Tab-separated table of C-alpha atoms and ligand atoms in Angstrom:
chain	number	residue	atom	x	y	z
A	17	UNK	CA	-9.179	80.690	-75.124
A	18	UNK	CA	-6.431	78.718	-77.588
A	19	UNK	CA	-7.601	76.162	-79.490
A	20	UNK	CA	-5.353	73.350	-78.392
A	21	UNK	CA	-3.511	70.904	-81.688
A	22	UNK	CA	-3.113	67.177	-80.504
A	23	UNK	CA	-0.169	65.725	-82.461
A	24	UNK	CA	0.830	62.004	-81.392
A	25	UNK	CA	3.931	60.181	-81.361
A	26	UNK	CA	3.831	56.184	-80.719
A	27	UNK	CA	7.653	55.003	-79.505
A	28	UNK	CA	9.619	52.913	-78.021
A	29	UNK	CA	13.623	53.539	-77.290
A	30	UNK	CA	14.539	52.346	-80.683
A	31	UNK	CA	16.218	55.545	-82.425
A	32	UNK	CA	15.195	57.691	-80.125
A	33	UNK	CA	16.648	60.531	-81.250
A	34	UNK	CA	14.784	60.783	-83.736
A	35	UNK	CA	11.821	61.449	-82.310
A	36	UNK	CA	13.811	64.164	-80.005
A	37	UNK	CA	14.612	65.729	-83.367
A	38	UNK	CA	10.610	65.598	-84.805
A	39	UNK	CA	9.161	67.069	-81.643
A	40	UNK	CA	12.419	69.236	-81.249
A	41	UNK	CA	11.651	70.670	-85.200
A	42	UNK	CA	7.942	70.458	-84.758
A	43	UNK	CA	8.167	72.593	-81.629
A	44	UNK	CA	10.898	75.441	-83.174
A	45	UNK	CA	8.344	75.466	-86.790
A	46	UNK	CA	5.183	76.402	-84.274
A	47	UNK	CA	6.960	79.033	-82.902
A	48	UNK	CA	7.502	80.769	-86.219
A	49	UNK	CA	3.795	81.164	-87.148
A	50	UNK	CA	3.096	83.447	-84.970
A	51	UNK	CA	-0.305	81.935	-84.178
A	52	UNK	CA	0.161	81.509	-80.659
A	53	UNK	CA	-2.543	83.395	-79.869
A	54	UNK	CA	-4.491	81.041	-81.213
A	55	UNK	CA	-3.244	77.689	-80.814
A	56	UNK	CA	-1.652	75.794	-77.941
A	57	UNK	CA	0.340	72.661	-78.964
A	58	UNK	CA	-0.287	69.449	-76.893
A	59	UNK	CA	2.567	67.164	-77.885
A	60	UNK	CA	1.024	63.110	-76.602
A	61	UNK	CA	3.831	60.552	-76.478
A	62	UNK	CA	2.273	56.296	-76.159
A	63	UNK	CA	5.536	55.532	-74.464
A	64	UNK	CA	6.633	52.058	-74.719
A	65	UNK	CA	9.161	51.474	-72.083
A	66	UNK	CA	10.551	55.188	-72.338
A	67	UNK	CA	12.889	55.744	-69.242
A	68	UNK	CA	12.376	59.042	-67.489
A	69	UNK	CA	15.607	60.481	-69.017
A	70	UNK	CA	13.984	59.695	-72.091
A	71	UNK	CA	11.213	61.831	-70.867
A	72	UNK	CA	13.101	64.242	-69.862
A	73	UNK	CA	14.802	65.052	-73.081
A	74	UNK	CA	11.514	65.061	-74.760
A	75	UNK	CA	9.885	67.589	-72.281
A	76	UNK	CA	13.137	69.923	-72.735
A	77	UNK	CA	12.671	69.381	-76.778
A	78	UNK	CA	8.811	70.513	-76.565
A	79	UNK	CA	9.921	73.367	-74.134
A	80	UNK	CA	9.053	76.926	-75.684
A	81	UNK	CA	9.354	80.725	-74.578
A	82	UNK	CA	6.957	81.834	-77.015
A	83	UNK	CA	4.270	79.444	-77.710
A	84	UNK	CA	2.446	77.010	-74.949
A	85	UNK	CA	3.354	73.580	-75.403
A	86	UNK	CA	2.757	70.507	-73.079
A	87	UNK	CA	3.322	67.169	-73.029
A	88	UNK	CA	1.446	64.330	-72.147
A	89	UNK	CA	2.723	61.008	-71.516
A	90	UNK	CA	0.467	57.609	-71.954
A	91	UNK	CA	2.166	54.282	-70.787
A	92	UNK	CA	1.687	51.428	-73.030
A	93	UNK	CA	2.465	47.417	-72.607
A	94	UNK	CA	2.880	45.664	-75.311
A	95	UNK	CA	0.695	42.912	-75.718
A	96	UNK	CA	1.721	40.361	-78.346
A	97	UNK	CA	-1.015	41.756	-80.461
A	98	UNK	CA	-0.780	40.032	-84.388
A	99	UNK	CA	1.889	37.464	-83.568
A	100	UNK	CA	1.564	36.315	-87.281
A	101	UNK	CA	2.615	39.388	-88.429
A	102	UNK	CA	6.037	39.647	-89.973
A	103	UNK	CA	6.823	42.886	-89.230
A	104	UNK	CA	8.387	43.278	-86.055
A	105	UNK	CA	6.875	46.468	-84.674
A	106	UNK	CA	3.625	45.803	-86.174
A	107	UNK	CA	1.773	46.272	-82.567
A	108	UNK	CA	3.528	49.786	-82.075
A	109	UNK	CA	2.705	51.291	-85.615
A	110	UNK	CA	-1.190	49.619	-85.504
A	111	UNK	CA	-1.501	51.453	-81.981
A	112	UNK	CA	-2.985	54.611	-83.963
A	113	UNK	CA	-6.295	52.269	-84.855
A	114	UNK	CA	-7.215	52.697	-81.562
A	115	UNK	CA	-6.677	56.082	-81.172
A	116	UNK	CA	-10.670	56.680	-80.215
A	117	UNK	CA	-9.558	54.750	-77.024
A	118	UNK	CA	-6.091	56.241	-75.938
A	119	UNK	CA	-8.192	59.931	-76.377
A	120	UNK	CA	-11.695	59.646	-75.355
A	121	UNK	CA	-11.762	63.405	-74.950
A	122	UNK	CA	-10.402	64.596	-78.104
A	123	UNK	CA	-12.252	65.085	-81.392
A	124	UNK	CA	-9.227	64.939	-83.884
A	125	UNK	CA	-5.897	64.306	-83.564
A	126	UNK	CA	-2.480	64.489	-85.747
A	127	UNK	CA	0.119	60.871	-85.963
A	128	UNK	CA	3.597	61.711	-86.767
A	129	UNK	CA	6.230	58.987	-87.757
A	130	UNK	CA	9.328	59.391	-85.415
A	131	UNK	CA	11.680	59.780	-88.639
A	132	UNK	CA	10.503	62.940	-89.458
A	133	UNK	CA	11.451	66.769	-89.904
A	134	UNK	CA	8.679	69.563	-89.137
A	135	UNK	CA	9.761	71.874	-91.570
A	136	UNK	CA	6.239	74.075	-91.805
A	137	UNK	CA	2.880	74.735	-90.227
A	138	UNK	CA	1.427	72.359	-88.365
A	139	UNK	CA	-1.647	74.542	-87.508
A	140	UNK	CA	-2.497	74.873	-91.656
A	141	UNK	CA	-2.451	70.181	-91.113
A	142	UNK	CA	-4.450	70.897	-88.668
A	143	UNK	CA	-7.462	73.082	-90.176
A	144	UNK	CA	-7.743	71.091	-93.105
A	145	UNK	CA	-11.532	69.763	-93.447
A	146	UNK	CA	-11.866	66.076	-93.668
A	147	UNK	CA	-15.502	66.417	-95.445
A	148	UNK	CA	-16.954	64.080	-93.734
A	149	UNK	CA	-14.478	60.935	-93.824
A	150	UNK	CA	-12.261	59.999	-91.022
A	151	UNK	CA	-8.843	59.809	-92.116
A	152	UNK	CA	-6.779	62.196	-94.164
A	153	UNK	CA	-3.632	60.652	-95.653
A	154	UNK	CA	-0.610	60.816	-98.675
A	155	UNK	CA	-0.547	58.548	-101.121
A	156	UNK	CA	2.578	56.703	-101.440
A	157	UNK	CA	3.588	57.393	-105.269
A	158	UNK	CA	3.259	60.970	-106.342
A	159	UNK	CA	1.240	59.899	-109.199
A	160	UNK	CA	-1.980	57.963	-110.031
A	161	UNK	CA	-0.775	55.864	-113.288
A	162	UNK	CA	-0.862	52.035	-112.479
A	163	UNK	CA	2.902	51.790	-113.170
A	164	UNK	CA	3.293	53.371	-109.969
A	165	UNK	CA	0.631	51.689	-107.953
A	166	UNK	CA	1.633	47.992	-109.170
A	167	UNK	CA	5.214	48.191	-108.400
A	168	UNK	CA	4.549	50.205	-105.178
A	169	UNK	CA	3.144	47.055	-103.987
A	170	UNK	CA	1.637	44.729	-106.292
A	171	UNK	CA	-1.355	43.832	-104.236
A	172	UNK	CA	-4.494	45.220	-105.544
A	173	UNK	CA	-4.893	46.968	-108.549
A	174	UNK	CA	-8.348	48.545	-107.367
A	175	UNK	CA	-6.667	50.514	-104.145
A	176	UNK	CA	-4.226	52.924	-104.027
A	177	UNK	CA	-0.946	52.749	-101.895
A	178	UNK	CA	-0.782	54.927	-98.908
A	179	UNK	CA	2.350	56.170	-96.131
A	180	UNK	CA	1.198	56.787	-93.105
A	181	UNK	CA	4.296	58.635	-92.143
A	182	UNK	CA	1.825	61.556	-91.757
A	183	UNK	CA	-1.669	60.937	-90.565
A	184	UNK	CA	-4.984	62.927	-89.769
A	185	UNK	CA	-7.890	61.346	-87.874
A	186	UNK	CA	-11.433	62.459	-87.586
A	187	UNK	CA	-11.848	60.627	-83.886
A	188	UNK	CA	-15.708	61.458	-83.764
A	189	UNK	CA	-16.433	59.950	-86.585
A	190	UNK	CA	-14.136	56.997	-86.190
A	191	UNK	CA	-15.855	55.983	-83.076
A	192	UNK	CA	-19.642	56.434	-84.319
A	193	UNK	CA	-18.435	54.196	-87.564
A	194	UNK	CA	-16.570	51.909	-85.070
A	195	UNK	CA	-13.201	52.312	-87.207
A	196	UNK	CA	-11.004	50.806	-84.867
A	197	UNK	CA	-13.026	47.341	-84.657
A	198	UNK	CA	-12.452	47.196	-88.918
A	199	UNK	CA	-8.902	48.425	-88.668
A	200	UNK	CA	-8.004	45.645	-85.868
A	201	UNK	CA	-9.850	42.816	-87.428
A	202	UNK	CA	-8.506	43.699	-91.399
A	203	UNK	CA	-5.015	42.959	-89.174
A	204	UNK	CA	-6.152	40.125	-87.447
A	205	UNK	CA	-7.523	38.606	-90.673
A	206	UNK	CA	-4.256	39.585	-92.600
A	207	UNK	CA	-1.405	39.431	-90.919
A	208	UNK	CA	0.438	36.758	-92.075
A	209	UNK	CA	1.107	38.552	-95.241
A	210	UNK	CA	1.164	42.251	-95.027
A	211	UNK	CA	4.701	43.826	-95.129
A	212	UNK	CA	3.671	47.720	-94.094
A	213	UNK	CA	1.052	46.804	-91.998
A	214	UNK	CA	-0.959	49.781	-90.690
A	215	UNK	CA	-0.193	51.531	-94.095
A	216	UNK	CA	-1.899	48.343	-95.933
A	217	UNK	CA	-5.144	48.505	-93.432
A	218	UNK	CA	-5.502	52.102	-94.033
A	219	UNK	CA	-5.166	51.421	-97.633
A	220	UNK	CA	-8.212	48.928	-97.745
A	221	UNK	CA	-10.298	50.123	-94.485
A	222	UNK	CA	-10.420	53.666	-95.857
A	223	UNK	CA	-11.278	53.532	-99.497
A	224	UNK	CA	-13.122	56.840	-99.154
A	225	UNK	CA	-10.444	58.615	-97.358
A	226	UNK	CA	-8.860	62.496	-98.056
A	227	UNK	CA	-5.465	62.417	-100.070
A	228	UNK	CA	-3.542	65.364	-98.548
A	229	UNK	CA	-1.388	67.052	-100.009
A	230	UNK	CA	2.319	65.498	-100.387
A	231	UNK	CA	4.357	68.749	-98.664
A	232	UNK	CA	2.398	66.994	-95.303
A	233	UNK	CA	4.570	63.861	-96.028
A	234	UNK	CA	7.807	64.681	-98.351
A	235	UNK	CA	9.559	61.651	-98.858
A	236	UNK	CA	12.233	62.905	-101.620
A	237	UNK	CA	15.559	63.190	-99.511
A	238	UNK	CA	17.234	59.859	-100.755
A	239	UNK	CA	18.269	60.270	-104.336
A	240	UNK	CA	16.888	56.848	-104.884
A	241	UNK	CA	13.944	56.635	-103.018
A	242	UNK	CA	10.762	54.048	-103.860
A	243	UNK	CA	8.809	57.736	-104.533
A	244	UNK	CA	11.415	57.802	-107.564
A	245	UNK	CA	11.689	54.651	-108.495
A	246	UNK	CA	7.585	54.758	-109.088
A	247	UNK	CA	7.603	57.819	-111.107
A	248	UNK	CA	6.527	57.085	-114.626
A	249	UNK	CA	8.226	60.351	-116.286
A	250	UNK	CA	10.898	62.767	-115.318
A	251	UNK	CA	8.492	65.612	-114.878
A	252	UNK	CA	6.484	63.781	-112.689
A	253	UNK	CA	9.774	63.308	-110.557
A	254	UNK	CA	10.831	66.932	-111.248
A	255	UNK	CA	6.958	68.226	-109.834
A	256	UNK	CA	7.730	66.176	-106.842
A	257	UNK	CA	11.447	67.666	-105.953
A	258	UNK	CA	9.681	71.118	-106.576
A	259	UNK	CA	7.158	70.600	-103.800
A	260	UNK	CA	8.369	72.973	-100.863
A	261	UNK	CA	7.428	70.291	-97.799
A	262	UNK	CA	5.714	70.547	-94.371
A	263	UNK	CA	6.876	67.869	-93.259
A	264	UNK	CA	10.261	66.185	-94.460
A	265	UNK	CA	9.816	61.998	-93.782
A	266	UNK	CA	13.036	60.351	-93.864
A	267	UNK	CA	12.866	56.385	-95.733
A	268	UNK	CA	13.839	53.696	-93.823
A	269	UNK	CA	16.888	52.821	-93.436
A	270	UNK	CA	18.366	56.120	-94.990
A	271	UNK	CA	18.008	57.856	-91.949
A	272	UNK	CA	20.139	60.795	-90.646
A	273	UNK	CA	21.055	59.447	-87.385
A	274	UNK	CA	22.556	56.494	-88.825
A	275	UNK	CA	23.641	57.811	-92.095
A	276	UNK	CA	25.726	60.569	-94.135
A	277	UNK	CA	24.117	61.903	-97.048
A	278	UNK	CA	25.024	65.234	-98.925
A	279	UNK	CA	21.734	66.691	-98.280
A	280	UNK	CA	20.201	70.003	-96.725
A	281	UNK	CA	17.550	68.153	-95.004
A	282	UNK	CA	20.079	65.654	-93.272
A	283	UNK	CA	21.744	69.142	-92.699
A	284	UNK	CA	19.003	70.346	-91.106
A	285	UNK	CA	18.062	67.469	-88.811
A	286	UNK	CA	21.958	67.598	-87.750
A	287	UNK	CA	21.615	70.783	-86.667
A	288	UNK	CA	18.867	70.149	-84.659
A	289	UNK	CA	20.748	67.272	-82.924
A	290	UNK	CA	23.504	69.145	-81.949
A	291	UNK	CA	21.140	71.709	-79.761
A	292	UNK	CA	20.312	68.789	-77.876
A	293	UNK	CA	24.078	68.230	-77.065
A	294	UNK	CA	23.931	64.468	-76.539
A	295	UNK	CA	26.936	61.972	-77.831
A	296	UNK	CA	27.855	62.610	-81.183
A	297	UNK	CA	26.042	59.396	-83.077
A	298	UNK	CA	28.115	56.874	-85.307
A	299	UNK	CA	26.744	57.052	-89.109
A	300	UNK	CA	27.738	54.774	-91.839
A	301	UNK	CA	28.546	56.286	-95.677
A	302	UNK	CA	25.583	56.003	-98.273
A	303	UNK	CA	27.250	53.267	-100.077
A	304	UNK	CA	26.551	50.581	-102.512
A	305	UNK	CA	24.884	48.358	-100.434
A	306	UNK	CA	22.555	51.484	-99.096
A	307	UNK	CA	21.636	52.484	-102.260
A	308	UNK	CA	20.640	48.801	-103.856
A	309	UNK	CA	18.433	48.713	-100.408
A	310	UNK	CA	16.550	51.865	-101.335
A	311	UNK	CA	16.256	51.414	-104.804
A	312	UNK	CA	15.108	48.015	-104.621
A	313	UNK	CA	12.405	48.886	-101.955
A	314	UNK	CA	14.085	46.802	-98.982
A	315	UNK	CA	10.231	45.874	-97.401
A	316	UNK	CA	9.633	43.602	-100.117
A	317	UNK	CA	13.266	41.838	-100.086
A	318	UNK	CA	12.617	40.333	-96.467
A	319	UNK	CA	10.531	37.436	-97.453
A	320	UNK	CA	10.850	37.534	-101.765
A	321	UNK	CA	12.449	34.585	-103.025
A	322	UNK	CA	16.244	34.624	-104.283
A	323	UNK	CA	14.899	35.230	-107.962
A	324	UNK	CA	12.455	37.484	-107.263
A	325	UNK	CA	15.261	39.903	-105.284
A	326	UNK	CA	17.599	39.279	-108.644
A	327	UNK	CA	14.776	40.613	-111.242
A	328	UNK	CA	14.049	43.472	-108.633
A	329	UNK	CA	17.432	44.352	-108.413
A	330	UNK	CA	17.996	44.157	-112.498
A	331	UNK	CA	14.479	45.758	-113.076
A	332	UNK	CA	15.386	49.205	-110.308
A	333	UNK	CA	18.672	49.329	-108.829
A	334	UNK	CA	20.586	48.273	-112.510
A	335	UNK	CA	18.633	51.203	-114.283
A	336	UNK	CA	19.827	53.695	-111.662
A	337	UNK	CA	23.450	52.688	-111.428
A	338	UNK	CA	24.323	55.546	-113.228
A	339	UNK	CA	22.706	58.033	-111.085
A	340	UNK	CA	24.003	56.139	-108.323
A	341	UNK	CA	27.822	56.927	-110.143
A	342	UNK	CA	26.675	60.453	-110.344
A	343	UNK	CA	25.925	61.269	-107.099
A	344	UNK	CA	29.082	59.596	-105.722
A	345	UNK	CA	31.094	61.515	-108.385
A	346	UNK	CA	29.259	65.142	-107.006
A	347	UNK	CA	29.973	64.330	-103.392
A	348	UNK	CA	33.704	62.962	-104.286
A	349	UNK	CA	33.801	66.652	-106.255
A	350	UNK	CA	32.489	68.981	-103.788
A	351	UNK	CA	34.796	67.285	-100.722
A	352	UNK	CA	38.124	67.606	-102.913
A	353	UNK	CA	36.595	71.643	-103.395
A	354	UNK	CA	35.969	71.411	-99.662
A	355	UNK	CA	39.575	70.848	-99.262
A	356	UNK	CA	41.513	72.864	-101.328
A	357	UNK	CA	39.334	75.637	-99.777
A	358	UNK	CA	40.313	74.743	-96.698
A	359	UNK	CA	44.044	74.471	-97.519
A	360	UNK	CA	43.709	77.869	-98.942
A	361	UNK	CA	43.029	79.123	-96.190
A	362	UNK	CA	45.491	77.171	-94.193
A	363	UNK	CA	48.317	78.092	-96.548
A	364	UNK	CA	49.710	81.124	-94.684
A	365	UNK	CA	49.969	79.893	-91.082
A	366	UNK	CA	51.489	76.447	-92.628
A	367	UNK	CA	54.406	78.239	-94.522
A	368	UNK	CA	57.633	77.700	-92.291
A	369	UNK	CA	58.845	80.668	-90.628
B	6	MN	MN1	8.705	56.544	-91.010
């Protein structure tokens, strides 16, 4: 008998090819651990408003030959909960709180953001022992030092930021400690003001909570990235780009289905695309504009004050200008080698006969 792994996906049709792309990676990584003896993967979709050729490309993305794999659908209407809340999807990303509810049968259960790569085992996430607490999470700066935890998001000095991009729940223990109930009412209480909100709930709700590992939620694809721009040191950034990840999480809105970037993991998310031979999608150049966005940290310039976006931008994105410059001047560098490669190789069938 296989131990079946519950991984969940909460979506509606926004970008919806990137959640073809997670399940289509998280699928093709499963098959490689040659485990499948001893796991079956249940892939659970809370579809908001999914149309069945939606569904359909999902259930060919989770298709395997080699492991079992299945797919469950659950409908879900949106219900105007938090209408305070600034964030416009806050109902969809607060739907994992009531996980207990949408699985009354399961024990435990993986949440994977939509913007995401599988890129190792999901089995190895899966085994890790939660000691007791309910929720296993990464933090959202690499390190501990209260640089990185005030300008994260200057909130509380006493808690430590989270992403919830990857996210493991204990659902036994969530329902005998009645998790859901302090989850939904921390939102109801504070939604007015919270800019990530599930991430924030988690943040206070679970103070005694496992930090997993950050390979389970890599967030270092975008040169400029708010997991750089919160590094105290170098080597603290240089430890981070030297973590091989499980789990590749793209930042919003630097994400490969609406962006270029010179990058093997947008590389690798292309390719994955391109299996599923839908339309070709329309991406923008990382450009100036792009690059303030990420640097800055674009969740807090929403509702910030015109001042308060000028000393961000002079305090994060002025200070990275030059790597900014660098990066352009790399990519400008390996096109024009691109090129002359390619005429090269062109050369003989061009001369004039
Ligand atoms: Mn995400």
């Amino acid at each position: 008998m296989q131990e079946r792994i519950s991984v969940c996906f909460c979506n509606d049709h926004e970008q919806i090819e990137l959640l073809y792309v997670a399940i289509k990676s998280l699928v093709s990584e499963f098959e490689k651990t040659h485990r499948n003896e001893v796991f079956a993967l249940d892939i659970y979709i809370i579809s908001i408003g999914l149309s069945d050729e939606m569904k359909r490309t999902i259930e060919s993305c989770a298709g395997s030959s080699i492991s079992v794999t299945r797919v469950i659908f659950l409908e879900y209407r949106l219900q105007g909960r938090y209408p305070l809340c600034r964030f416009r999807a806050s109902e969809i990303v607060t739907l994992v709180f009531f996980a207990p509810e949408f699985f009354p049968d399961l024990e435990r259960i993986i949440f994977l953001d939509s913007d995401v790569l599988i890129t190792g085992d999901i089995s190895e996430l899966w085994d890790i022992d939660l000691r007791g607490r309910w929720l296993g999470i990464v933090d959202k700066a690499y390190d501990q030092s209260q640089r990185a935890r005030t300008i994260m998001r200057p909130l509380s000095a006493l808690t430590t930021p989270v992403n919830s991009g990857t996210v493991l729940l204990d659902l036994v223990k969530m329902r005998t400690e009645n998790i859901s109930h302090q989850l939904d009412s921390f939102m109801e209480k504070n939604q007015k003001w919270l800019r990530t909100p599930e991430q924030e709930a988690f943040e206070y709700v679970a103070n005694n909570r496992i930090h997993l590992h950050h390979k389970w939620n890599w967030r270092g694809v975008a040169p400029v990235s708010e997991i750089y721009w919160s590094a105290p040191t170098m080597k603290s950034v240089a430890e981070y780009e030297a973590i091989v990840p499980s789990v590749v999480h793209f930042q919003w809105p630097a994400r490969p289905n609406r962006y270029h970037l010179d990058n093997p993991w947008f590389d690798r998310w292309n390719d994955y695309y391109d299996l599923l031979g839908l339309n070709p999608l329309t991406k923008k150049a990382y450009d100036l504009l792009l690059f303030t966005r990420m640097s800055v940290g674009t969740h807090r310039l929403g509702s910030s004050k015109k001042m308060r976006i000028l000393f961000r931008f002079s305090r994060h994105a002025l200070v990275l200008l030059p790597t900014y410059i660098a990066y352009r001047l790399k990519l400008m560098g390996s096109r024009a080698r691109a090129l002359v490669k390619s005429n090269t190789i062109a050369r003989p069938d061009s001369r004039p006969s």
